Tab-separated table of C-alpha atoms and ligand atoms in Angstrom:
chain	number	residue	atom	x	y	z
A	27	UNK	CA	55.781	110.255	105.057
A	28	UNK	CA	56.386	107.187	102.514
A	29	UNK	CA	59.706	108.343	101.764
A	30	UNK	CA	61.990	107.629	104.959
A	31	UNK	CA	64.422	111.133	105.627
A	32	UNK	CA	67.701	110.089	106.890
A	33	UNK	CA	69.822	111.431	109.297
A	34	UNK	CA	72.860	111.643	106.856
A	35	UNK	CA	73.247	109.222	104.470
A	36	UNK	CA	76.113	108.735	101.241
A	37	UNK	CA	74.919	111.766	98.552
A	38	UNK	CA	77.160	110.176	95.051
A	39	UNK	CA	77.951	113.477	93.333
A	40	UNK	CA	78.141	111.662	89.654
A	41	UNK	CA	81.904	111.134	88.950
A	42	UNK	CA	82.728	108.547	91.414
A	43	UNK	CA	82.436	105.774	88.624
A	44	UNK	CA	84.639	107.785	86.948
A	45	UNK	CA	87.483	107.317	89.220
A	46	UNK	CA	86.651	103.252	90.138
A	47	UNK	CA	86.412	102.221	86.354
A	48	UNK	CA	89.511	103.951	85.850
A	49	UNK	CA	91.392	101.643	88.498
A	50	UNK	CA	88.957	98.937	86.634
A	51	UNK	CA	90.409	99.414	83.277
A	52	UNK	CA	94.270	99.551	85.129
A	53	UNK	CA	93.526	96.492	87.149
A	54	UNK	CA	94.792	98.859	89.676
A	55	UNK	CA	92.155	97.872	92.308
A	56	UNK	CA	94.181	96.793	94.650
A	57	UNK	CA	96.318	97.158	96.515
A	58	UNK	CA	96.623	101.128	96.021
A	59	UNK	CA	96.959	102.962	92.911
A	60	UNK	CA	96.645	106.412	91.028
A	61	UNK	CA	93.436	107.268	93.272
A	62	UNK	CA	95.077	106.802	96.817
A	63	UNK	CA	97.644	109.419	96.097
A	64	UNK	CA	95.570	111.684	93.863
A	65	UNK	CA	92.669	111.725	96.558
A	66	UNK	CA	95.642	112.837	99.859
A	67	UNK	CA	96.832	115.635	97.135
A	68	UNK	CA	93.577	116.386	96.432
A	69	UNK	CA	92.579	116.610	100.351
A	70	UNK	CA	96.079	118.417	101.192
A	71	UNK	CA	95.266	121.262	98.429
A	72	UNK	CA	91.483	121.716	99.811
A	73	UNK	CA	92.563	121.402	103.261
A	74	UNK	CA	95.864	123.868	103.094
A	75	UNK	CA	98.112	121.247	105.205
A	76	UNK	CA	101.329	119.346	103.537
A	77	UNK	CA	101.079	116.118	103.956
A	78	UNK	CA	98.212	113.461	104.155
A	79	UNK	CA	97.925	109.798	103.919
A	80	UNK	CA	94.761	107.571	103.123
A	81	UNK	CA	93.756	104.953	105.880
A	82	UNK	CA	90.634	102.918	106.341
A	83	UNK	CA	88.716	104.363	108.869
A	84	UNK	CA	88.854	107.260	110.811
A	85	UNK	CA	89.174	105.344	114.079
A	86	UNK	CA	92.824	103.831	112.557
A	87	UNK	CA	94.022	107.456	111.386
A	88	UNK	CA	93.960	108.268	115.750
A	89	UNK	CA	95.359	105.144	116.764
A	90	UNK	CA	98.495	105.866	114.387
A	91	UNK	CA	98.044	109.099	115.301
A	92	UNK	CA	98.552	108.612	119.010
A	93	UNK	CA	101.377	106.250	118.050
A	94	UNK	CA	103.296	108.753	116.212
A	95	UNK	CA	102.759	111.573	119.203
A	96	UNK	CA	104.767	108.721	121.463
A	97	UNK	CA	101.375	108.284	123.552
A	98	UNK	CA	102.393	104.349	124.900
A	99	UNK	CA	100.961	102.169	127.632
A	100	UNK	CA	100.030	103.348	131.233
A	101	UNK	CA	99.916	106.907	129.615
A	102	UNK	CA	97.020	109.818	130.561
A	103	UNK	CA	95.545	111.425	127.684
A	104	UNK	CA	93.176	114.127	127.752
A	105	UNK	CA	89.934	113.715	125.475
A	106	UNK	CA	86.831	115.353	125.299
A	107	UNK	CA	83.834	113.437	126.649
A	108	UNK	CA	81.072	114.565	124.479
A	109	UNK	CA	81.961	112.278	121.355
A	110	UNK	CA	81.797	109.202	119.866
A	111	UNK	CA	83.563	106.154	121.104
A	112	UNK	CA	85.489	106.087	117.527
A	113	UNK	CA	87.560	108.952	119.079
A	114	UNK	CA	88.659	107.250	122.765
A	115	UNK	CA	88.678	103.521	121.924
A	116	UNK	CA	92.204	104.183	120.040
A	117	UNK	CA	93.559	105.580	123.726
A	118	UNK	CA	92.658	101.993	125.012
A	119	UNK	CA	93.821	99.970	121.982
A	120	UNK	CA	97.759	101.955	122.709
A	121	UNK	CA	97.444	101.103	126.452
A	122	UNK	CA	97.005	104.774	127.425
A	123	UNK	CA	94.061	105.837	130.022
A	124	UNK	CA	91.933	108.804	128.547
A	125	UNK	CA	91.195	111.358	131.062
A	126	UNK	CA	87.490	112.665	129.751
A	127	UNK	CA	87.105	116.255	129.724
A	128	UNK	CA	83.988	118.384	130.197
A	129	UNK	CA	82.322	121.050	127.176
A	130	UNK	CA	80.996	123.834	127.812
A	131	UNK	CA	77.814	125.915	126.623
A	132	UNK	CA	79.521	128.119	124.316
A	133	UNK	CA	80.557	125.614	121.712
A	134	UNK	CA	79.487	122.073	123.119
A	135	UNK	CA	83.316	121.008	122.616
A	136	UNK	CA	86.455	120.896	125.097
A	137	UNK	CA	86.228	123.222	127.917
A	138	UNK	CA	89.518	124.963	127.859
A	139	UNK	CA	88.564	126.054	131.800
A	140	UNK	CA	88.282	121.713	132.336
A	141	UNK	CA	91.070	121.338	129.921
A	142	UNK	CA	93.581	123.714	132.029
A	143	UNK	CA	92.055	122.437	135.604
A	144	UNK	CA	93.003	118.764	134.481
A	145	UNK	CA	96.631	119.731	134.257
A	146	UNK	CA	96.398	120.424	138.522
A	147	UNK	CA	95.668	116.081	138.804
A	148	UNK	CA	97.236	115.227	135.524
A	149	UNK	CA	100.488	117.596	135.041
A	150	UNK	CA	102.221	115.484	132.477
A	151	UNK	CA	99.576	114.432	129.936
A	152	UNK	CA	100.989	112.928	126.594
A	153	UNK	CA	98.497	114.234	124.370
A	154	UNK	CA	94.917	115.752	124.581
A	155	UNK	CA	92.361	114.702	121.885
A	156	UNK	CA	90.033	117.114	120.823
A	157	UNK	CA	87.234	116.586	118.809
A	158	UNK	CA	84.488	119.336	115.992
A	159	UNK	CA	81.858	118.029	117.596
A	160	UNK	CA	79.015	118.042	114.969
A	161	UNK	CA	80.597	119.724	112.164
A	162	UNK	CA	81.887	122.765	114.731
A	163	UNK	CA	85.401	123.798	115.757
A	164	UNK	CA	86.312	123.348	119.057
A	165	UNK	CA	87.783	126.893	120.680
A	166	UNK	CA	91.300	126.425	119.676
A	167	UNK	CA	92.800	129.491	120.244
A	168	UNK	CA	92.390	129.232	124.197
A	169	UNK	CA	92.779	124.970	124.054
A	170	UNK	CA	95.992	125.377	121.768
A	171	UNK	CA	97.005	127.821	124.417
A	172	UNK	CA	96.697	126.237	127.143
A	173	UNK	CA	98.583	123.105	125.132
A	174	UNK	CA	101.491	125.387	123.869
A	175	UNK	CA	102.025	126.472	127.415
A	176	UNK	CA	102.069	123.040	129.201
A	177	UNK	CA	104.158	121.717	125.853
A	178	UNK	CA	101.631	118.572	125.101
A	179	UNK	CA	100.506	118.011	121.884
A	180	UNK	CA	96.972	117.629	119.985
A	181	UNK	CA	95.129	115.253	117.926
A	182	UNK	CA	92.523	117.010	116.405
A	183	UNK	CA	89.396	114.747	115.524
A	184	UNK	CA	87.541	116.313	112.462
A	185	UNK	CA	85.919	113.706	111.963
A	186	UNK	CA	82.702	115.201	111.817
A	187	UNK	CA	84.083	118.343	110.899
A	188	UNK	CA	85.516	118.535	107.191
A	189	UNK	CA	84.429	121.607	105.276
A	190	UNK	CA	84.092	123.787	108.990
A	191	UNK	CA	86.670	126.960	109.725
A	192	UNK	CA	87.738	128.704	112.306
A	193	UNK	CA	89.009	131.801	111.701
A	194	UNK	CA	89.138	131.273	108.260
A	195	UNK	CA	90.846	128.477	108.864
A	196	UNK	CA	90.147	125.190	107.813
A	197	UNK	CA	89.725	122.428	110.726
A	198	UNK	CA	92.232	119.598	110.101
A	199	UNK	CA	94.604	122.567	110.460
A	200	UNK	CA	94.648	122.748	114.598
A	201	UNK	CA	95.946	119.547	116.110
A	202	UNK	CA	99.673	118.492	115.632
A	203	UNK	CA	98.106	115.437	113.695
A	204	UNK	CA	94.479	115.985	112.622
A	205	UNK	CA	92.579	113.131	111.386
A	206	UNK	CA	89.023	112.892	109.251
A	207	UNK	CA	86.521	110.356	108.553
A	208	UNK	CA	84.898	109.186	105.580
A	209	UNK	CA	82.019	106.573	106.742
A	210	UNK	CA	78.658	106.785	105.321
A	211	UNK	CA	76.902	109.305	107.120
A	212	UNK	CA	79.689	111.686	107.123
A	213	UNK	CA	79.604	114.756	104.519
A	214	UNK	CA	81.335	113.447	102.098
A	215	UNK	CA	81.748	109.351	101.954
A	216	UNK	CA	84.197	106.714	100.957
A	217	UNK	CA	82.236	103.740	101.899
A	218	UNK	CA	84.383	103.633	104.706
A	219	UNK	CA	87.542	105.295	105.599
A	220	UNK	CA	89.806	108.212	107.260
A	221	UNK	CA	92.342	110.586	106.725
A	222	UNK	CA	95.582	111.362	108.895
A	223	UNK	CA	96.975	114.986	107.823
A	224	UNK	CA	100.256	116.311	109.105
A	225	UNK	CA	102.904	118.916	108.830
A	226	UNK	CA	105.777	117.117	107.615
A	227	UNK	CA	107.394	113.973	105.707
A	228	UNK	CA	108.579	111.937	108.397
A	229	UNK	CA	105.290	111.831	110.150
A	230	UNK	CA	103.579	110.845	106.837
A	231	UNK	CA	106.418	108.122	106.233
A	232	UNK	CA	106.100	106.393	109.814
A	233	UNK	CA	102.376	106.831	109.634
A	234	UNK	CA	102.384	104.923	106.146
A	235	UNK	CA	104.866	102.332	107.045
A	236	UNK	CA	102.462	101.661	110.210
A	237	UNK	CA	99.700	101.386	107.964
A	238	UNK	CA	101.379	98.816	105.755
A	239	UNK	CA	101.906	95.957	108.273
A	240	UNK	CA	105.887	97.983	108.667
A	241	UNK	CA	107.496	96.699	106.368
A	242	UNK	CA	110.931	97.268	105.845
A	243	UNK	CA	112.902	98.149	102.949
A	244	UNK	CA	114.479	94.654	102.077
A	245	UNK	CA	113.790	92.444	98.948
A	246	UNK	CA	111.999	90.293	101.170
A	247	UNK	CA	109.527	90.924	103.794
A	248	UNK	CA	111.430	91.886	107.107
A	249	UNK	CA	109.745	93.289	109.815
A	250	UNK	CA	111.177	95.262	112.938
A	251	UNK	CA	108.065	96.639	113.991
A	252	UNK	CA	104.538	95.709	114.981
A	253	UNK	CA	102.371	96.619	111.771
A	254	UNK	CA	98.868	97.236	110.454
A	255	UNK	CA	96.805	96.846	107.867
A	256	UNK	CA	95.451	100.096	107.860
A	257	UNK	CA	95.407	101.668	104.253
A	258	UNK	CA	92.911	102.850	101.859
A	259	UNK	CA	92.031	100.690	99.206
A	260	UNK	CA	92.074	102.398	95.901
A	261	UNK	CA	88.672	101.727	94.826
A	262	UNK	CA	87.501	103.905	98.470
A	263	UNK	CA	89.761	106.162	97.182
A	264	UNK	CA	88.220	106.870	93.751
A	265	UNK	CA	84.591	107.603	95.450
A	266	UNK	CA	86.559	109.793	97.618
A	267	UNK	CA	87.883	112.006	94.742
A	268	UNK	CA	84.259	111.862	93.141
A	269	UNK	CA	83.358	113.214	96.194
A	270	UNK	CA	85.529	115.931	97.076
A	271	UNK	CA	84.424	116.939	93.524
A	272	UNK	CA	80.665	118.099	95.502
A	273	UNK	CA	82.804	118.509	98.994
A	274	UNK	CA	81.603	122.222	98.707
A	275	UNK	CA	77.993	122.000	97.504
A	276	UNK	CA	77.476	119.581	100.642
A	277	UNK	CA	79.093	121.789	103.222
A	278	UNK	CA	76.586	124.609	101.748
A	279	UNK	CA	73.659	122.357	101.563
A	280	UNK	CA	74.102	121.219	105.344
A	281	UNK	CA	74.304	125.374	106.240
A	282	UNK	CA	71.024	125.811	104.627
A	283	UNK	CA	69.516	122.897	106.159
A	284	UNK	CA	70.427	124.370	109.607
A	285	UNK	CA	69.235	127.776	108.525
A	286	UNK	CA	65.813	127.035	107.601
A	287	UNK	CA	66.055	124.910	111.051
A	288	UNK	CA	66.955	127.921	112.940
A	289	UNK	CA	64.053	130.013	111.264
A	290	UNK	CA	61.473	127.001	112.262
A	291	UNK	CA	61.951	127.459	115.706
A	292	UNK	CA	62.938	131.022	115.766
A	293	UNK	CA	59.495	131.620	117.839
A	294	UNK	CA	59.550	128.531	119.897
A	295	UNK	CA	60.937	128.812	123.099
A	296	UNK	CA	61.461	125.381	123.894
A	297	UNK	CA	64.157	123.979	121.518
A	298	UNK	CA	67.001	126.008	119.864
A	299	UNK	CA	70.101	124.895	117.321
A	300	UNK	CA	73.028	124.468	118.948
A	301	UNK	CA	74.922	128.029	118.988
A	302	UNK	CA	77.965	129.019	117.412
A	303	UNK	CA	80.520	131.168	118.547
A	304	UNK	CA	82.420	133.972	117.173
A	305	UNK	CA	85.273	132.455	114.784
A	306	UNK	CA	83.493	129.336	114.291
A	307	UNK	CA	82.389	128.367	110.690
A	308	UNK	CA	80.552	125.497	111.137
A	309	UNK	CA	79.796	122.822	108.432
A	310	UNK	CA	76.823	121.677	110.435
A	311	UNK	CA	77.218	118.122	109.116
A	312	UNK	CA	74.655	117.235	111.650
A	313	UNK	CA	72.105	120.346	112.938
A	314	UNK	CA	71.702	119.727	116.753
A	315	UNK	CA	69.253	121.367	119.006
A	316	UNK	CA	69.240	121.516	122.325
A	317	UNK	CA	65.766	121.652	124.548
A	318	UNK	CA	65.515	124.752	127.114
A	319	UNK	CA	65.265	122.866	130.602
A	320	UNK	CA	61.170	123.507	130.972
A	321	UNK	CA	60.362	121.935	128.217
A	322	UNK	CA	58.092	119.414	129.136
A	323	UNK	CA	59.163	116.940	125.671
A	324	UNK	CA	61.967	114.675	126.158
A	325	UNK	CA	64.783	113.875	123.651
A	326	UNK	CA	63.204	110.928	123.310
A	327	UNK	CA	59.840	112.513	122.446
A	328	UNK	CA	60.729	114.052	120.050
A	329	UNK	CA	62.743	111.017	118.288
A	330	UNK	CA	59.772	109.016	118.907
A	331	UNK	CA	57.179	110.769	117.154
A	332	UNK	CA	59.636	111.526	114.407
A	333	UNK	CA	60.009	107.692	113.772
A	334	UNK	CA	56.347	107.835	113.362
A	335	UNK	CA	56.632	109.609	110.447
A	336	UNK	CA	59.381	107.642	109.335
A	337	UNK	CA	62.239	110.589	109.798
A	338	UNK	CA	65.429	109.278	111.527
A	339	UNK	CA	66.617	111.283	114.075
A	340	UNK	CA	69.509	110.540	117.311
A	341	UNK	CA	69.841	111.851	120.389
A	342	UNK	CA	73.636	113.231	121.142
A	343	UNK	CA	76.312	111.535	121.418
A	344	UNK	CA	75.723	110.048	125.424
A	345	UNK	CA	79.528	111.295	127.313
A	346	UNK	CA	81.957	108.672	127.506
A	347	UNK	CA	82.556	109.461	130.651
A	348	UNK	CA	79.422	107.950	131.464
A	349	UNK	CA	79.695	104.995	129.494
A	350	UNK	CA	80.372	101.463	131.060
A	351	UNK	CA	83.173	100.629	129.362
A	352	UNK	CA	85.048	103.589	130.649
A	353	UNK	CA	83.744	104.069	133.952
A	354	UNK	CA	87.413	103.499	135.994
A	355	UNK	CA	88.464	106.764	133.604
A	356	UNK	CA	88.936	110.494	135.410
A	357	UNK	CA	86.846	112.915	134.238
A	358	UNK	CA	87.465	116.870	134.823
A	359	UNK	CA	84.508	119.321	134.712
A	360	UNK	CA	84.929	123.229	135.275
A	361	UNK	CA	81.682	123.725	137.266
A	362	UNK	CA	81.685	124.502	140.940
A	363	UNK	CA	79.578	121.847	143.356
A	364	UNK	CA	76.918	125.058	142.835
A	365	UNK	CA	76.713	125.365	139.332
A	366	UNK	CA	76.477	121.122	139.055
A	367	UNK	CA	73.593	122.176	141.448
A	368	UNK	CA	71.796	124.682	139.299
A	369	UNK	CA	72.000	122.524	135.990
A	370	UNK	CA	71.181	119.631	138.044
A	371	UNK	CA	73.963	117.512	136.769
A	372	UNK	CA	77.749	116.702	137.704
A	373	UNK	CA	79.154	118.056	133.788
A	374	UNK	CA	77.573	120.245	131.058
A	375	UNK	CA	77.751	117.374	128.373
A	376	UNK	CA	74.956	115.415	130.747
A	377	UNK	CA	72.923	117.951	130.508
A	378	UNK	CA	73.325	118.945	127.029
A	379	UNK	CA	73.051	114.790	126.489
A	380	UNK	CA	69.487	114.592	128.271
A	381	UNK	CA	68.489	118.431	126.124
A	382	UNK	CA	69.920	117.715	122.803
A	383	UNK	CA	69.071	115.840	119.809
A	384	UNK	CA	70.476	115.391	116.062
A	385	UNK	CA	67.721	116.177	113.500
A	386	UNK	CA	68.164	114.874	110.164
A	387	UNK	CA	70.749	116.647	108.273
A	388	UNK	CA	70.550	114.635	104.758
A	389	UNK	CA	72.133	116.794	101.984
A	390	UNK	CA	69.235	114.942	99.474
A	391	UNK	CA	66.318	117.026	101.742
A	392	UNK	CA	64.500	118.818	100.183
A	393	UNK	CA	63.639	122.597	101.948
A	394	UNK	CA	59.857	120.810	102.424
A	395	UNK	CA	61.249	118.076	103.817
A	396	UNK	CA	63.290	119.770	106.351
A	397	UNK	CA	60.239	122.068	106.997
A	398	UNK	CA	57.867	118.948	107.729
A	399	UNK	CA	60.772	117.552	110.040
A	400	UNK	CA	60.701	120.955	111.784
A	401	UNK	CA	56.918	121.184	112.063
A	402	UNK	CA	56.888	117.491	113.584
A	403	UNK	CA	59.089	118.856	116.408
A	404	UNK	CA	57.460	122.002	117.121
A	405	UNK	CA	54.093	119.898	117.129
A	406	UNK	CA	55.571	117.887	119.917
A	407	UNK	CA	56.952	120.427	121.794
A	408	UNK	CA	53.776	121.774	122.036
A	409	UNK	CA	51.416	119.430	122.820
A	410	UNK	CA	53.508	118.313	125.792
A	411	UNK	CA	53.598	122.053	126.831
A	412	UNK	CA	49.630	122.220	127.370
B	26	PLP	C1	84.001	112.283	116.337
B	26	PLP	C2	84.331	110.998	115.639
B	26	PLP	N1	85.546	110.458	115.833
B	26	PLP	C3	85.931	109.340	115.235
B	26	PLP	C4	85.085	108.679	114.352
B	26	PLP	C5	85.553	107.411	113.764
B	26	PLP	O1	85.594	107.411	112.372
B	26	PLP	P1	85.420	106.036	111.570
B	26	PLP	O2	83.993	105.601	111.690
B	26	PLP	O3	85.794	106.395	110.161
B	26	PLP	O4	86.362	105.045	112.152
B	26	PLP	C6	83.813	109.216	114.098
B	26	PLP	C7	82.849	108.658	113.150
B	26	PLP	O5	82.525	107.586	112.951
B	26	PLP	C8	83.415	110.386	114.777
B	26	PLP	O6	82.198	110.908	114.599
């Protein structure tokens, strides 16, 4: 195909200029302005939670995050492993050692069975990190559980997740601090940027005084705290409130997209979409599928003769437990030495890892487009099935 289909790339919804010429015309482009704090009201009222503030990425929303839980050096904190590194590096930059945790099949998030086994090696974790892997919720009524009970509290990353529910309620809702991104391949885009949302004032007041290199109140700058320049810049902000504007026509767009995926390979046998479970709502930001284990087409097959036709595609996110950089970090899996033996690996997220891939998820396809995508797969699958 000439035109190249993207994974998920920034979809403008028309009134972003709106917003940045209006901080134009008030000078007001820096440092923050009328958009900074219209854009957190604007994401507090869609996401039903008090109190938000406006940071630049999504990876600096869980380092202050962490910081505000009390999560300090030489600390264990329990993460999920099937994610990207955005969502453990902040562990490392507080000094804290992340303890990986295994998914399981039914949602491809945090096994709550791993979850509550960690807590026999690791009894006093300071906070577990949980992460909406691909636009779905992570089973939070057994994980927050399982928290309540052992009295540790959650960061939940919805990153990937904004626009997703569980049980009709909105993720950014389930972690003691919740956190989103805005980068450019996430539903809705600020150029670059995150969200920290939280349940009451003096969370958003450290978090913002963090953000703002901690300044004190004094007429001149005094500082009695390590600080960072972590804040939103008001011109990010204004594309974000042009953007929540189409927040809801995305989220519906990426639903069809992994509808008329689903129907594609409704009769193939070889690749399916990742499930859902009951309770889950997801946004599918990204549709994954996951190949049955005798298929004879690898992930990489499949991503290969999609980059033929110039479609961008990505395998899964590859565990961070298995990743170099982390390789002196625990990691807890629920399966029994037999099951590891059945599936033929030592954690579910390796062998969803080596099964899955992300098919492109771009809220500008067209229903052809995502059709031709589809075909391209199921062509693949098939030849390497003869
Ligand atoms: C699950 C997850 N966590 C954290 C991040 C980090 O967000 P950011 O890129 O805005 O720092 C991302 C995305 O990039 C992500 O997908």
């Amino acid at each position: 195909m000439e035109k190249r289909i993207y994974l998920s790339s920034p979809h403008m919804g028309g009134e972003e200029m709106k917003y940045i010429q209006e901080a134009f015309d008030t000078n007001w482009v820096a440092p923050l302005g009328k958009n900074v704090e219209m854009f957190e009201k604007e994401m507090c009222d869609y996401i039903g939670r008090p109190y938000a503030v406006a940071l630049a990425s999504g990876t600096s929303a869980i380092h202050l995050g962490l910081m505000y839980l009390g999560v300090k050096r030489g600390d264990i904190v329990f993460c999920s492993s099937f994610t990207f590194s955005g969502t453990c590096n902040p562990i490392m930059y507080v000094g804290a050692k992340p303890v990986f945790i295994d998914s399981d099949y039914k949602s491809y998030n945090m096994s709550p069975a791993a979850l509550e086994k960690a807590y026999e090696k690791y009894p006093n974790p300071a906070a577990i990190v949980v992460v909406n892997l691909y636009g779905q919720p992570a089973e939070y009524d057994e994980i927050r559980a399982i928290a309540k009970k052992h009295g540790t509290p959650i960061l939940e990353d919805s990153a990937e997740s904004l626009g997703a529910s569980y049980k009709g309620v909105q993720t950014g809702n389930f972690g003691d601090i919740s956190i989103f991104s805005f980068n450019g391949n996430k539903i809705i885009t600020t150029s670059g940027g995150g969200m920290l949302m939280c349940n009451d004032k003096a969370t958003r007041d450290k978090v913002l005084f963090w953000a703002t290199q901690s300044r004190e109140p004094f007429p001149w700058y005094q500082h009695e705290e390590v600080g960072y320049n972590y804040r939103m810049s008001n011109i990010c902000a204004g594309i974000g409130r042009g953007q929540l504007k189409v927040l809801s026509k995305r989220v519906e767009q990426k639903r069809h997209i992994h509808a008329l995926y689903e129907k594609a390979f409704k009769d193939n046998p070889y690749i399916d979409t990742v499930p859902t479970f009951d309770g889950a709502d997801s946004s599918f930001w990204l549709t994954g599928a996951t190949l049955s284990k005798d298929c004879k087409a690898t992930f990489m097959d499949i991503i290969n003769a999609l980059a033929a036709e110039n479609v961008e595609s990505r395998p899964a996110w590859k565990p961070m437990h298995t990743q170099p950089v982390f390789k002196d970090c625990d990691f807890v899996t629920q399966l029994s030495d037999a099951e590891k033996k059945e599936i033929g690996f030592n954690s579910v997220c390796e062998d969803l890892f080596y099964r899955s891939i992300c098919l492109p998820s771009d809220s500008k396809m067209t229903d052809e487009e995502v059709n031709y995508v589809a075909a391209i797969v199921n062509k693949t699958i098939y030849e390497k099935q003869k």
